[in-house]
PDB file of C-alpha atoms in Angstrom:
ATOM      1  CA  MET A1226      -1.172   2.309 -15.467  1.00  0.00           C
ATOM      2  CA  LYS A1227      -1.716   0.157 -12.462  1.00  0.00           C
ATOM      3  CA  GLN A1228      -1.600  -3.396 -13.550  1.00  0.00           C
ATOM      4  CA  ALA A1229      -2.706  -6.664 -11.791  1.00  0.00           C
ATOM      5  CA  THR A1230       0.012  -9.050 -10.878  1.00  0.00           C
ATOM      6  CA  ASN A1231       0.045 -12.569 -12.277  1.00  0.00           C
ATOM      7  CA  ASP A1232      -1.349 -13.765  -8.951  1.00  0.00           C
ATOM      8  CA  SER A1233      -4.664 -11.757  -9.245  1.00  0.00           C
ATOM      9  CA  SER A1234      -7.457 -14.296  -9.554  1.00  0.00           C
ATOM     10  CA  TYR A1235     -10.935 -13.744 -10.945  1.00  0.00           C
ATOM     11  CA  HIS A1236     -13.687 -16.036  -9.710  1.00  0.00           C
ATOM     12  CA  SER A1237     -16.706 -17.471 -11.453  1.00  0.00           C
ATOM     13  CA  LYS A1238     -20.363 -16.311 -10.770  1.00  0.00           C
ATOM     14  CA  ILE A1239     -23.720 -17.751 -10.369  1.00  0.00           C
ATOM     15  CA  LEU A1240     -26.904 -15.865 -11.365  1.00  0.00           C
ATOM     16  CA  LEU A1241     -29.283 -17.119  -8.733  1.00  0.00           C
ATOM     17  CA  PHE A1242     -32.382 -15.311 -10.068  1.00  0.00           C
ATOM     18  CA  GLY A1243     -32.946 -13.349 -13.353  1.00  0.00           C
ATOM     19  CA  GLU A1244     -32.000 -15.654 -16.188  1.00  0.00           C
ATOM     20  CA  TYR A1245     -33.362 -14.122 -19.316  1.00  0.00           C
ATOM     21  CA  SER A1246     -35.811 -11.904 -17.372  1.00  0.00           C
ATOM     22  CA  ILE A1247     -33.170  -9.255 -16.622  1.00  0.00           C
ATOM     23  CA  ILE A1248     -33.098  -8.673 -20.488  1.00  0.00           C
ATOM     24  CA  GLN A1249     -36.685  -7.537 -19.828  1.00  0.00           C
ATOM     25  CA  ASN A1250     -35.841  -5.300 -16.904  1.00  0.00           C
ATOM     26  CA  SER A1251     -36.779  -7.795 -14.102  1.00  0.00           C
ATOM     27  CA  MET A1252     -34.801  -8.011 -10.857  1.00  0.00           C
ATOM     28  CA  GLY A1253     -31.768 -10.219 -10.623  1.00  0.00           C
ATOM     29  CA  LEU A1254     -29.383 -11.535  -8.051  1.00  0.00           C
ATOM     30  CA  SER A1255     -25.870 -12.737  -8.941  1.00  0.00           C
ATOM     31  CA  ILE A1256     -23.201 -13.958  -6.549  1.00  0.00           C
ATOM     32  CA  PRO A1257     -19.504 -14.791  -6.811  1.00  0.00           C
ATOM     33  CA  TYR A1258     -18.722 -18.489  -6.862  1.00  0.00           C
ATOM     34  CA  ASN A1259     -15.242 -19.169  -5.618  1.00  0.00           C
ATOM     35  CA  SER A1260     -14.933 -22.817  -6.580  1.00  0.00           C
ATOM     36  CA  PHE A1261     -13.695 -21.914 -10.020  1.00  0.00           C
ATOM     37  CA  LYS A1262     -11.270 -19.116 -10.999  1.00  0.00           C
ATOM     38  CA  GLY A1263      -8.865 -17.940 -13.543  1.00  0.00           C
ATOM     39  CA  LYS A1264      -5.690 -15.780 -13.709  1.00  0.00           C
ATOM     40  CA  PHE A1265      -3.164 -14.496 -16.226  1.00  0.00           C
ATOM     41  CA  ALA A1266       0.066 -16.376 -16.748  1.00  0.00           C
ATOM     42  CA  PHE A1267       2.816 -16.466 -19.174  1.00  0.00           C
ATOM     43  CA  ALA A1268       3.646 -19.535 -21.122  1.00  0.00           C
ATOM     44  CA  LYS A1269       7.189 -20.808 -20.487  1.00  0.00           C
ATOM     45  CA  ASN A1270       9.460 -21.294 -23.540  1.00  0.00           C
ATOM     46  CA  ASP A1271       9.027 -24.986 -23.225  1.00  0.00           C
ATOM     47  CA  GLU A1272       5.278 -24.827 -22.517  1.00  0.00           C
ATOM     48  CA  THR A1273       3.246 -25.972 -25.417  1.00  0.00           C
ATOM     49  CA  CYS A1274       0.099 -27.258 -23.764  1.00  0.00           C
ATOM     50  CA  ASN A1275      -3.171 -26.857 -25.645  1.00  0.00           C
ATOM     51  CA  LYS A1276      -4.641 -24.881 -22.846  1.00  0.00           C
ATOM     52  CA  ALA A1277      -2.147 -22.106 -23.056  1.00  0.00           C
ATOM     53  CA  GLN A1278      -2.011 -22.110 -26.867  1.00  0.00           C
ATOM     54  CA  ASN A1279      -5.764 -21.923 -27.267  1.00  0.00           C
ATOM     55  CA  SER A1280      -6.145 -19.189 -24.766  1.00  0.00           C
ATOM     56  CA  ASN A1281      -3.454 -17.178 -26.302  1.00  0.00           C
ATOM     57  CA  LYS A1282      -4.934 -17.685 -29.748  1.00  0.00           C
ATOM     58  CA  GLN A1283      -8.290 -16.546 -28.358  1.00  0.00           C
ATOM     59  CA  LEU A1284      -6.754 -13.454 -27.079  1.00  0.00           C
ATOM     60  CA  LYS A1285      -5.184 -12.707 -30.499  1.00  0.00           C
ATOM     61  CA  THR A1286      -8.635 -12.804 -32.068  1.00  0.00           C
ATOM     62  CA  TYR A1287     -10.222 -10.829 -29.124  1.00  0.00           C
ATOM     63  CA  ILE A1288      -7.708  -7.940 -29.456  1.00  0.00           C
ATOM     64  CA  LYS A1289      -8.776  -7.438 -33.112  1.00  0.00           C
ATOM     65  CA  TYR A1290     -12.307  -6.832 -31.856  1.00  0.00           C
ATOM     66  CA  LEU A1291     -11.238  -4.275 -29.361  1.00  0.00           C
ATOM     67  CA  LYS A1292      -8.919  -2.553 -31.821  1.00  0.00           C
ATOM     68  CA  GLY A1293     -11.771  -2.382 -34.342  1.00  0.00           C
ATOM     69  CA  LEU A1294     -13.908  -0.594 -31.679  1.00  0.00           C
ATOM     70  CA  LYS A1295     -11.178   1.723 -30.835  1.00  0.00           C
ATOM     71  CA  LYS A1296     -10.473   2.586 -34.475  1.00  0.00           C
ATOM     72  CA  GLU A1297     -14.129   3.574 -34.765  1.00  0.00           C
ATOM     73  CA  SER A1298     -13.902   5.566 -31.457  1.00  0.00           C
ATOM     74  CA  GLU A1299     -16.485   3.239 -30.056  1.00  0.00           C
ATOM     75  CA  LEU A1300     -14.576   1.518 -27.380  1.00  0.00           C
ATOM     76  CA  LEU A1301     -15.932   2.482 -24.018  1.00  0.00           C
ATOM     77  CA  ALA A1302     -12.987   1.165 -21.912  1.00  0.00           C
ATOM     78  CA  ASP A1303      -9.787   3.098 -21.950  1.00  0.00           C
ATOM     79  CA  LEU A1304      -7.593   0.101 -22.490  1.00  0.00           C
ATOM     80  CA  ASN A1305      -3.862   0.009 -23.135  1.00  0.00           C
ATOM     81  CA  LEU A1306      -4.172  -2.220 -26.186  1.00  0.00           C
ATOM     82  CA  THR A1307      -0.482  -1.708 -26.953  1.00  0.00           C
ATOM     83  CA  ALA A1308       0.449  -3.434 -23.678  1.00  0.00           C
ATOM     84  CA  LEU A1309      -2.096  -6.142 -24.199  1.00  0.00           C
ATOM     85  CA  GLU A1310      -0.800  -6.923 -27.729  1.00  0.00           C
ATOM     86  CA  LYS A1311       2.757  -7.055 -26.343  1.00  0.00           C
ATOM     87  CA  ASP A1312       1.855  -9.471 -23.660  1.00  0.00           C
ATOM     88  CA  ILE A1313      -0.037 -11.658 -26.223  1.00  0.00           C
ATOM     89  CA  LYS A1314       3.033 -11.779 -28.310  1.00  0.00           C
ATOM     90  CA  GLN A1315       5.044 -12.837 -25.239  1.00  0.00           C
ATOM     91  CA  GLY A1316       2.677 -15.761 -24.624  1.00  0.00           C
ATOM     92  CA  ILE A1317       0.224 -14.468 -22.079  1.00  0.00           C
ATOM     93  CA  TYR A1318      -2.881 -16.715 -21.525  1.00  0.00           C
ATOM     94  CA  PHE A1319      -5.807 -16.982 -19.061  1.00  0.00           C
ATOM     95  CA  ASP A1320      -5.105 -19.966 -16.868  1.00  0.00           C
ATOM     96  CA  SER A1321      -8.748 -20.838 -15.888  1.00  0.00           C
ATOM     97  CA  ASP A1322     -10.511 -23.787 -14.538  1.00  0.00           C
ATOM     98  CA  ILE A1323     -13.915 -22.154 -15.074  1.00  0.00           C
ATOM     99  CA  PRO A1324     -15.848 -24.477 -17.393  1.00  0.00           C
ATOM    100  CA  GLN A1325     -16.901 -22.853 -20.636  1.00  0.00           C
ATOM    101  CA  GLY A1326     -20.543 -23.030 -21.570  1.00  0.00           C
ATOM    102  CA  PHE A1327     -21.737 -23.886 -18.078  1.00  0.00           C
ATOM    103  CA  GLY A1328     -23.303 -20.609 -17.067  1.00  0.00           C
ATOM    104  CA  VAL A1329     -20.675 -19.608 -14.437  1.00  0.00           C
ATOM    105  CA  GLY A1330     -18.914 -16.748 -16.114  1.00  0.00           C
ATOM    106  CA  SER A1331     -15.944 -18.090 -18.066  1.00  0.00           C
ATOM    107  CA  SER A1332     -15.995 -15.189 -20.547  1.00  0.00           C
ATOM    108  CA  GLY A1333     -16.976 -12.758 -17.632  1.00  0.00           C
ATOM    109  CA  ALA A1334     -13.817 -13.714 -15.684  1.00  0.00           C
ATOM    110  CA  LEU A1335     -11.655 -13.201 -18.749  1.00  0.00           C
ATOM    111  CA  VAL A1336     -13.158  -9.762 -19.412  1.00  0.00           C
ATOM    112  CA  ALA A1337     -12.753  -8.824 -15.764  1.00  0.00           C
ATOM    113  CA  ALA A1338      -9.076  -9.812 -15.832  1.00  0.00           C
ATOM    114  CA  ILE A1339      -8.393  -7.806 -19.002  1.00  0.00           C
ATOM    115  CA  TYR A1340     -10.188  -4.720 -17.697  1.00  0.00           C
ATOM    116  CA  ASP A1341      -8.305  -4.961 -14.325  1.00  0.00           C
ATOM    117  CA  ARG A1342      -4.920  -5.405 -15.908  1.00  0.00           C
ATOM    118  CA  TYR A1343      -5.142  -3.042 -18.977  1.00  0.00           C
ATOM    119  CA  ALA A1344      -7.708  -0.355 -18.186  1.00  0.00           C
ATOM    120  CA  LEU A1345      -6.337   3.098 -17.662  1.00  0.00           C
ATOM    121  CA  ASN A1346      -8.164   5.223 -14.963  1.00  0.00           C
ATOM    122  CA  LYS A1347     -10.269   2.205 -14.037  1.00  0.00           C
ATOM    123  CA  PHE A1348     -13.033   2.008 -11.475  1.00  0.00           C
ATOM    124  CA  GLU A1349     -11.564   0.633  -8.344  1.00  0.00           C
ATOM    125  CA  ARG A1350     -13.361  -2.287  -6.664  1.00  0.00           C
ATOM    126  CA  ASN A1351     -13.213  -0.927  -3.207  1.00  0.00           C
ATOM    127  CA  THR A1352     -14.641   2.506  -3.882  1.00  0.00           C
ATOM    128  CA  ILE A1353     -17.071   2.148  -6.799  1.00  0.00           C
ATOM    129  CA  LYS A1354     -20.743   2.967  -6.058  1.00  0.00           C
ATOM    130  CA  GLY A1355     -23.780   4.477  -7.485  1.00  0.00           C
ATOM    131  CA  ASP A1356     -23.877   5.565 -11.158  1.00  0.00           C
ATOM    132  CA  ASP A1357     -20.271   4.415 -11.637  1.00  0.00           C
ATOM    133  CA  ILE A1358     -21.427   0.730 -11.203  1.00  0.00           C
ATOM    134  CA  LEU A1359     -23.860   1.341 -14.210  1.00  0.00           C
ATOM    135  CA  LYS A1360     -21.034   2.811 -16.242  1.00  0.00           C
ATOM    136  CA  LEU A1361     -18.696  -0.045 -15.475  1.00  0.00           C
ATOM    137  CA  LYS A1362     -21.469  -2.537 -16.245  1.00  0.00           C
ATOM    138  CA  GLU A1363     -21.992  -0.900 -19.643  1.00  0.00           C
ATOM    139  CA  THR A1364     -18.264  -0.860 -20.425  1.00  0.00           C
ATOM    140  CA  LEU A1365     -17.824  -4.515 -19.508  1.00  0.00           C
ATOM    141  CA  ALA A1366     -20.994  -5.486 -21.431  1.00  0.00           C
ATOM    142  CA  GLN A1367     -19.436  -4.096 -24.615  1.00  0.00           C
ATOM    143  CA  MET A1368     -16.242  -6.046 -23.934  1.00  0.00           C
ATOM    144  CA  GLU A1369     -18.130  -9.234 -23.317  1.00  0.00           C
ATOM    145  CA  SER A1370     -20.472  -8.868 -26.302  1.00  0.00           C
ATOM    146  CA  TYR A1371     -17.638 -10.299 -28.537  1.00  0.00           C
ATOM    147  CA  PHE A1372     -18.250 -13.794 -26.913  1.00  0.00           C
ATOM    148  CA  HIS A1373     -22.004 -13.959 -26.978  1.00  0.00           C
ATOM    149  CA  GLY A1374     -23.284 -11.460 -29.474  1.00  0.00           C
ATOM    150  CA  THR A1375     -24.914  -9.525 -26.619  1.00  0.00           C
ATOM    151  CA  SER A1376     -24.157  -9.116 -23.018  1.00  0.00           C
ATOM    152  CA  SER A1377     -25.832  -7.536 -19.877  1.00  0.00           C
ATOM    153  CA  GLY A1378     -22.480  -6.802 -18.397  1.00  0.00           C
ATOM    154  CA  ILE A1379     -23.513  -8.497 -15.107  1.00  0.00           C
ATOM    155  CA  ASP A1380     -21.130 -11.477 -15.380  1.00  0.00           C
ATOM    156  CA  PRO A1381     -17.880  -9.553 -15.836  1.00  0.00           C
ATOM    157  CA  LEU A1382     -19.132  -6.997 -13.196  1.00  0.00           C
ATOM    158  CA  ILE A1383     -19.555  -9.811 -10.575  1.00  0.00           C
ATOM    159  CA  CYS A1384     -16.217 -11.277 -11.671  1.00  0.00           C
ATOM    160  CA  TYR A1385     -14.460  -7.921 -11.252  1.00  0.00           C
ATOM    161  CA  LEU A1386     -16.093  -6.770  -8.000  1.00  0.00           C
ATOM    162  CA  ASN A1387     -16.337 -10.275  -6.421  1.00  0.00           C
ATOM    163  CA  LEU A1388     -19.301  -9.151  -4.532  1.00  0.00           C
ATOM    164  CA  PRO A1389     -23.067 -10.117  -4.685  1.00  0.00           C
ATOM    165  CA  ILE A1390     -25.005  -7.825  -6.983  1.00  0.00           C
ATOM    166  CA  LEU A1391     -28.623  -7.003  -6.704  1.00  0.00           C
ATOM    167  CA  ILE A1392     -30.230  -5.832 -10.081  1.00  0.00           C
ATOM    168  CA  GLN A1393     -33.397  -4.002  -9.247  1.00  0.00           C
ATOM    169  CA  SER A1394     -33.712  -2.710 -12.781  1.00  0.00           C
ATOM    170  CA  LYS A1395     -31.520  -1.806 -15.640  1.00  0.00           C
ATOM    171  CA  THR A1396     -30.821   1.598 -14.059  1.00  0.00           C
ATOM    172  CA  ASN A1397     -30.686   0.400 -10.428  1.00  0.00           C
ATOM    173  CA  ILE A1398     -27.779  -1.853  -9.526  1.00  0.00           C
ATOM    174  CA  GLY A1399     -25.739  -2.242  -6.428  1.00  0.00           C
ATOM    175  CA  THR A1400     -23.930  -4.636  -4.061  1.00  0.00           C
ATOM    176  CA  VAL A1401     -25.910  -6.391  -1.504  1.00  0.00           C
ATOM    177  CA  ASP A1402     -25.309  -8.636   1.644  1.00  0.00           C
ATOM    178  CA  LEU A1403     -26.551 -12.259   1.467  1.00  0.00           C
ATOM    179  CA  PRO A1404     -28.455 -13.781   4.448  1.00  0.00           C
ATOM    180  CA  VAL A1405     -26.017 -15.448   6.853  1.00  0.00           C
ATOM    181  CA  SER A1406     -25.939 -19.144   6.246  1.00  0.00           C
ATOM    182  CA  LYS A1407     -27.667 -21.224   8.894  1.00  0.00           C
ATOM    183  CA  ASP A1408     -27.026 -24.839   9.862  1.00  0.00           C
ATOM    184  CA  GLY A1409     -30.402 -25.918   8.393  1.00  0.00           C
ATOM    185  CA  LYS A1410     -31.582 -28.597   6.008  1.00  0.00           C
ATOM    186  CA  GLY A1411     -32.053 -26.357   3.138  1.00  0.00           C
ATOM    187  CA  ALA A1412     -29.554 -25.718   0.217  1.00  0.00           C
ATOM    188  CA  ILE A1413     -28.801 -24.338  -3.100  1.00  0.00           C
ATOM    189  CA  PHE A1414     -26.966 -26.658  -5.360  1.00  0.00           C
ATOM    190  CA  LEU A1415     -25.592 -27.272  -8.896  1.00  0.00           C
ATOM    191  CA  ILE A1416     -26.321 -30.218 -11.133  1.00  0.00           C
ATOM    192  CA  ASP A1417     -23.651 -30.961 -13.835  1.00  0.00           C
ATOM    193  CA  THR A1418     -25.445 -31.870 -17.010  1.00  0.00           C
ATOM    194  CA  GLY A1419     -22.132 -33.025 -18.510  1.00  0.00           C
ATOM    195  CA  ARG A1420     -22.177 -30.941 -21.570  1.00  0.00           C
ATOM    196  CA  PRO A1421     -21.653 -27.227 -22.404  1.00  0.00           C
ATOM    197  CA  GLY A1422     -24.419 -24.981 -23.510  1.00  0.00           C
ATOM    198  CA  ARG A1423     -24.413 -22.612 -26.361  1.00  0.00           C
ATOM    199  CA  THR A1424     -25.339 -19.111 -25.172  1.00  0.00           C
ATOM    200  CA  GLN A1425     -25.723 -17.129 -28.373  1.00  0.00           C
ATOM    201  CA  PRO A1426     -28.351 -19.195 -30.239  1.00  0.00           C
ATOM    202  CA  LEU A1427     -30.487 -19.585 -27.071  1.00  0.00           C
ATOM    203  CA  VAL A1428     -30.420 -15.876 -26.335  1.00  0.00           C
ATOM    204  CA  GLN A1429     -31.364 -15.164 -30.037  1.00  0.00           C
ATOM    205  CA  TRP A1430     -34.288 -17.766 -29.695  1.00  0.00           C
ATOM    206  CA  PHE A1431     -35.430 -15.942 -26.615  1.00  0.00           C
ATOM    207  CA  LEU A1432     -35.205 -12.478 -28.222  1.00  0.00           C
ATOM    208  CA  GLU A1433     -37.175 -13.735 -31.189  1.00  0.00           C
ATOM    209  CA  LYS A1434     -39.990 -15.129 -28.826  1.00  0.00           C
ATOM    210  CA  CYS A1435     -40.096 -11.691 -27.134  1.00  0.00           C
ATOM    211  CA  THR A1436     -41.275 -10.209 -30.451  1.00  0.00           C
ATOM    212  CA  HIS A1437     -44.485 -12.084 -29.927  1.00  0.00           C
ATOM    213  CA  GLN A1438     -47.126 -10.357 -27.881  1.00  0.00           C
ATOM    214  CA  ASP A1439     -48.739 -13.467 -26.401  1.00  0.00           C
ATOM    215  CA  PHE A1440     -45.294 -14.672 -25.120  1.00  0.00           C
ATOM    216  CA  MET A1441     -44.400 -11.398 -23.581  1.00  0.00           C
ATOM    217  CA  LYS A1442     -47.801 -11.172 -21.877  1.00  0.00           C
ATOM    218  CA  THR A1443     -47.281 -14.549 -20.109  1.00  0.00           C
ATOM    219  CA  PHE A1444     -43.665 -13.783 -19.450  1.00  0.00           C
ATOM    220  CA  ASN A1445     -44.463 -10.484 -17.731  1.00  0.00           C
ATOM    221  CA  GLU A1446     -47.495 -11.834 -15.876  1.00  0.00           C
ATOM    222  CA  HIS A1447     -46.374 -15.377 -14.989  1.00  0.00           C
ATOM    223  CA  PHE A1448     -42.623 -15.322 -14.691  1.00  0.00           C
ATOM    224  CA  ILE A1449     -41.163 -11.871 -13.796  1.00  0.00           C
ATOM    225  CA  PRO A1450     -43.393 -11.296 -10.641  1.00  0.00           C
ATOM    226  CA  TYR A1451     -42.364 -14.776  -9.289  1.00  0.00           C
ATOM    227  CA  ASN A1452     -38.737 -14.211 -10.066  1.00  0.00           C
ATOM    228  CA  ASP A1453     -38.663 -10.871  -8.384  1.00  0.00           C
ATOM    229  CA  GLN A1454     -40.560 -12.159  -5.297  1.00  0.00           C
ATOM    230  CA  CYS A1455     -38.035 -14.988  -5.045  1.00  0.00           C
ATOM    231  CA  ILE A1456     -35.200 -12.523  -4.751  1.00  0.00           C
ATOM    232  CA  LYS A1457     -37.116 -10.506  -2.022  1.00  0.00           C
ATOM    233  CA  ASP A1458     -37.904 -13.701  -0.089  1.00  0.00           C
ATOM    234  CA  PHE A1459     -34.337 -15.033  -0.351  1.00  0.00           C
ATOM    235  CA  LEU A1460     -32.781 -11.850   0.927  1.00  0.00           C
ATOM    236  CA  LYS A1461     -35.185 -11.657   3.751  1.00  0.00           C
ATOM    237  CA  GLY A1462     -34.701 -15.303   4.642  1.00  0.00           C
ATOM    238  CA  GLU A1463     -38.427 -16.115   4.202  1.00  0.00           C
ATOM    239  CA  THR A1464     -38.042 -19.697   3.247  1.00  0.00           C
ATOM    240  CA  LYS A1465     -41.724 -20.741   2.958  1.00  0.00           C
ATOM    241  CA  ASP A1466     -42.574 -17.935   0.698  1.00  0.00           C
ATOM    242  CA  LEU A1467     -39.407 -18.488  -1.395  1.00  0.00           C
ATOM    243  CA  PHE A1468     -40.240 -22.041  -2.284  1.00  0.00           C
ATOM    244  CA  TYR A1469     -43.787 -21.189  -3.174  1.00  0.00           C
ATOM    245  CA  ASN A1470     -42.439 -18.698  -5.672  1.00  0.00           C
ATOM    246  CA  LEU A1471     -39.624 -21.067  -6.767  1.00  0.00           C
ATOM    247  CA  TYR A1472     -42.255 -23.618  -7.779  1.00  0.00           C
ATOM    248  CA  HIS A1473     -43.927 -21.257 -10.199  1.00  0.00           C
ATOM    249  CA  VAL A1474     -40.536 -20.152 -11.667  1.00  0.00           C
ATOM    250  CA  SER A1475     -39.462 -23.748 -12.148  1.00  0.00           C
ATOM    251  CA  LYS A1476     -42.812 -24.636 -13.700  1.00  0.00           C
ATOM    252  CA  TYR A1477     -42.836 -21.695 -16.074  1.00  0.00           C
ATOM    253  CA  LEU A1478     -39.316 -22.474 -17.332  1.00  0.00           C
ATOM    254  CA  LEU A1479     -40.240 -26.104 -18.043  1.00  0.00           C
ATOM    255  CA  GLU A1480     -43.346 -25.234 -19.886  1.00  0.00           C
ATOM    256  CA  ASN A1481     -42.135 -22.152 -21.754  1.00  0.00           C
ATOM    257  CA  LEU A1482     -38.379 -22.202 -22.106  1.00  0.00           C
ATOM    258  CA  HIS A1483     -38.003 -25.949 -22.662  1.00  0.00           C
ATOM    259  CA  PRO A1484     -35.287 -25.564 -25.379  1.00  0.00           C
ATOM    260  CA  MET A1485     -32.999 -24.251 -22.605  1.00  0.00           C
ATOM    261  CA  ILE A1486     -33.485 -27.524 -20.650  1.00  0.00           C
ATOM    262  CA  PRO A1487     -31.448 -30.536 -21.815  1.00  0.00           C
ATOM    263  CA  LYS A1488     -33.841 -33.282 -22.780  1.00  0.00           C
ATOM    264  CA  LEU A1489     -32.116 -35.722 -20.475  1.00  0.00           C
ATOM    265  CA  PHE A1490     -32.964 -33.562 -17.522  1.00  0.00           C
ATOM    266  CA  ARG A1491     -36.524 -32.665 -18.163  1.00  0.00           C
ATOM    267  CA  LYS A1492     -37.727 -35.827 -16.344  1.00  0.00           C
ATOM    268  CA  VAL A1493     -35.684 -34.915 -13.337  1.00  0.00           C
ATOM    269  CA  TRP A1494     -36.999 -31.355 -13.550  1.00  0.00           C
ATOM    270  CA  GLU A1495     -40.557 -32.729 -13.553  1.00  0.00           C
ATOM    271  CA  LYS A1496     -39.817 -34.960 -10.595  1.00  0.00           C
ATOM    272  CA  GLY A1497     -38.874 -31.914  -8.504  1.00  0.00           C
ATOM    273  CA  LEU A1498     -42.149 -30.220  -9.320  1.00  0.00           C
ATOM    274  CA  GLU A1499     -44.156 -33.370  -8.571  1.00  0.00           C
ATOM    275  CA  THR A1500     -42.556 -34.196  -5.270  1.00  0.00           C
ATOM    276  CA  GLY A1501     -41.761 -30.772  -4.123  1.00  0.00           C
ATOM    277  CA  THR A1502     -38.475 -32.127  -2.633  1.00  0.00           C
ATOM    278  CA  PHE A1503     -36.527 -29.798  -4.881  1.00  0.00           C
ATOM    279  CA  TYR A1504     -36.953 -27.188  -7.687  1.00  0.00           C
ATOM    280  CA  LEU A1505     -34.684 -26.685 -10.608  1.00  0.00           C
ATOM    281  CA  LYS A1506     -34.023 -23.561 -12.691  1.00  0.00           C
ATOM    282  CA  LEU A1507     -31.576 -22.399 -15.233  1.00  0.00           C
ATOM    283  CA  CYS A1508     -28.077 -21.433 -14.362  1.00  0.00           C
ATOM    284  CA  GLY A1509     -27.167 -18.924 -17.118  1.00  0.00           C
ATOM    285  CA  SER A1510     -28.602 -19.343 -20.508  1.00  0.00           C
ATOM    286  CA  GLY A1511     -29.096 -23.185 -20.320  1.00  0.00           C
ATOM    287  CA  GLY A1512     -28.897 -25.729 -22.995  1.00  0.00           C
ATOM    288  CA  GLY A1513     -26.292 -27.552 -20.906  1.00  0.00           C
ATOM    289  CA  GLY A1514     -23.761 -26.661 -18.417  1.00  0.00           C
ATOM    290  CA  PHE A1515     -25.037 -26.487 -14.874  1.00  0.00           C
ATOM    291  CA  LEU A1516     -28.625 -26.479 -13.529  1.00  0.00           C
ATOM    292  CA  LEU A1517     -29.432 -24.625 -10.411  1.00  0.00           C
ATOM    293  CA  GLY A1518     -31.335 -26.500  -7.631  1.00  0.00           C
ATOM    294  CA  PHE A1519     -33.173 -25.393  -4.493  1.00  0.00           C
ATOM    295  CA  THR A1520     -34.253 -27.671  -1.640  1.00  0.00           C
ATOM    296  CA  GLU A1521     -35.600 -27.387   1.866  1.00  0.00           C
ATOM    297  CA  ASN A1522     -34.205 -30.795   2.613  1.00  0.00           C
ATOM    298  CA  LEU A1523     -30.856 -31.535   1.132  1.00  0.00           C
ATOM    299  CA  GLU A1524     -30.699 -35.221   2.173  1.00  0.00           C
ATOM    300  CA  ALA A1525     -34.120 -35.929   0.622  1.00  0.00           C
ATOM    301  CA  ALA A1526     -33.110 -34.111  -2.569  1.00  0.00           C
ATOM    302  CA  LYS A1527     -29.912 -36.132  -2.800  1.00  0.00           C
ATOM    303  CA  GLU A1528     -31.932 -39.397  -2.574  1.00  0.00           C
ATOM    304  CA  HIS A1529     -33.945 -38.243  -5.565  1.00  0.00           C
ATOM    305  CA  LEU A1530     -30.823 -37.101  -7.372  1.00  0.00           C
ATOM    306  CA  ARG A1531     -28.602 -40.039  -6.490  1.00  0.00           C
ATOM    307  CA  ASP A1532     -27.725 -40.685 -10.222  1.00  0.00           C
ATOM    308  CA  HIS A1533     -26.492 -37.133 -10.699  1.00  0.00           C
ATOM    309  CA  HIS A1534     -23.479 -35.150  -9.330  1.00  0.00           C
ATOM    310  CA  ILE A1535     -24.645 -32.280  -7.247  1.00  0.00           C
ATOM    311  CA  GLN A1536     -22.428 -29.533  -5.691  1.00  0.00           C
ATOM    312  CA  VAL A1537     -23.856 -27.603  -2.781  1.00  0.00           C
ATOM    313  CA  ILE A1538     -23.139 -23.710  -3.032  1.00  0.00           C
ATOM    314  CA  HIS A1539     -25.175 -22.283  -0.200  1.00  0.00           C
ATOM    315  CA  LYS A1540     -26.906 -23.697   2.884  1.00  0.00           C
ATOM    316  CA  PHE A1541     -29.772 -22.185   4.876  1.00  0.00           C
TER     317      PHE A1541
END
């Protein structure tokens, strides 16, 4: 088995487009985000910090889930669980600065790290393509389901490949090049809500809403088309059309998925729609964590958002 060294890092990710809609087979676009990362480390004999202890404890619980799947011959990944269990006993932990519950792939990075270190006959980053990407996504989705109850597999796939991923449908996924950043006024940014979100109950709420015909009709007619067009516009660099469609995406989310938007940020969300200076959307499942913002004029957006900490992730 080829194992990763302790220096191998796994970066966070951002789903630019496709939050919740990829569950219903819409397009999606996810990118690596290198500002946060994690890697395996071994606790020293005198190291008793809470971070190392809590991570190691989490791994002890997680391996029980993996062993249960393997016992039932259901585990898709061919993992060396003996080696993982041995390392856990020796104090291995995931040394990560990726905030948990903020929609940037904390569990995805951990799953990617485990797959990379312990998978036998794994798919290699540099050569994987076509149907193998779908197989890897399915494998990683099963591994990550432990953390959220369900998983698309996109987050750990991004964290493992460290490449932008374009999801055209559930059966059509591949890597993609992003438009070259220009020295313009526009930007994509994050807003820190200051509190983590809770993915599982929000996903369950959404899935329950999807059982209602009226909700699915509006979702399919008034959200997915705008979401998909945003991706096409962004990849083509068609800024004017992008912001037209972003307005409709942001408006739909505020009106129909408001439980995912923290109450303290709904007025800010509305201000963006009213002024057209910026548009907000979910970053991950919502409920807290980060919000994702788009603006054609970063300085103007900063003025409106002067009471909030924003972090620019892409300029155009």
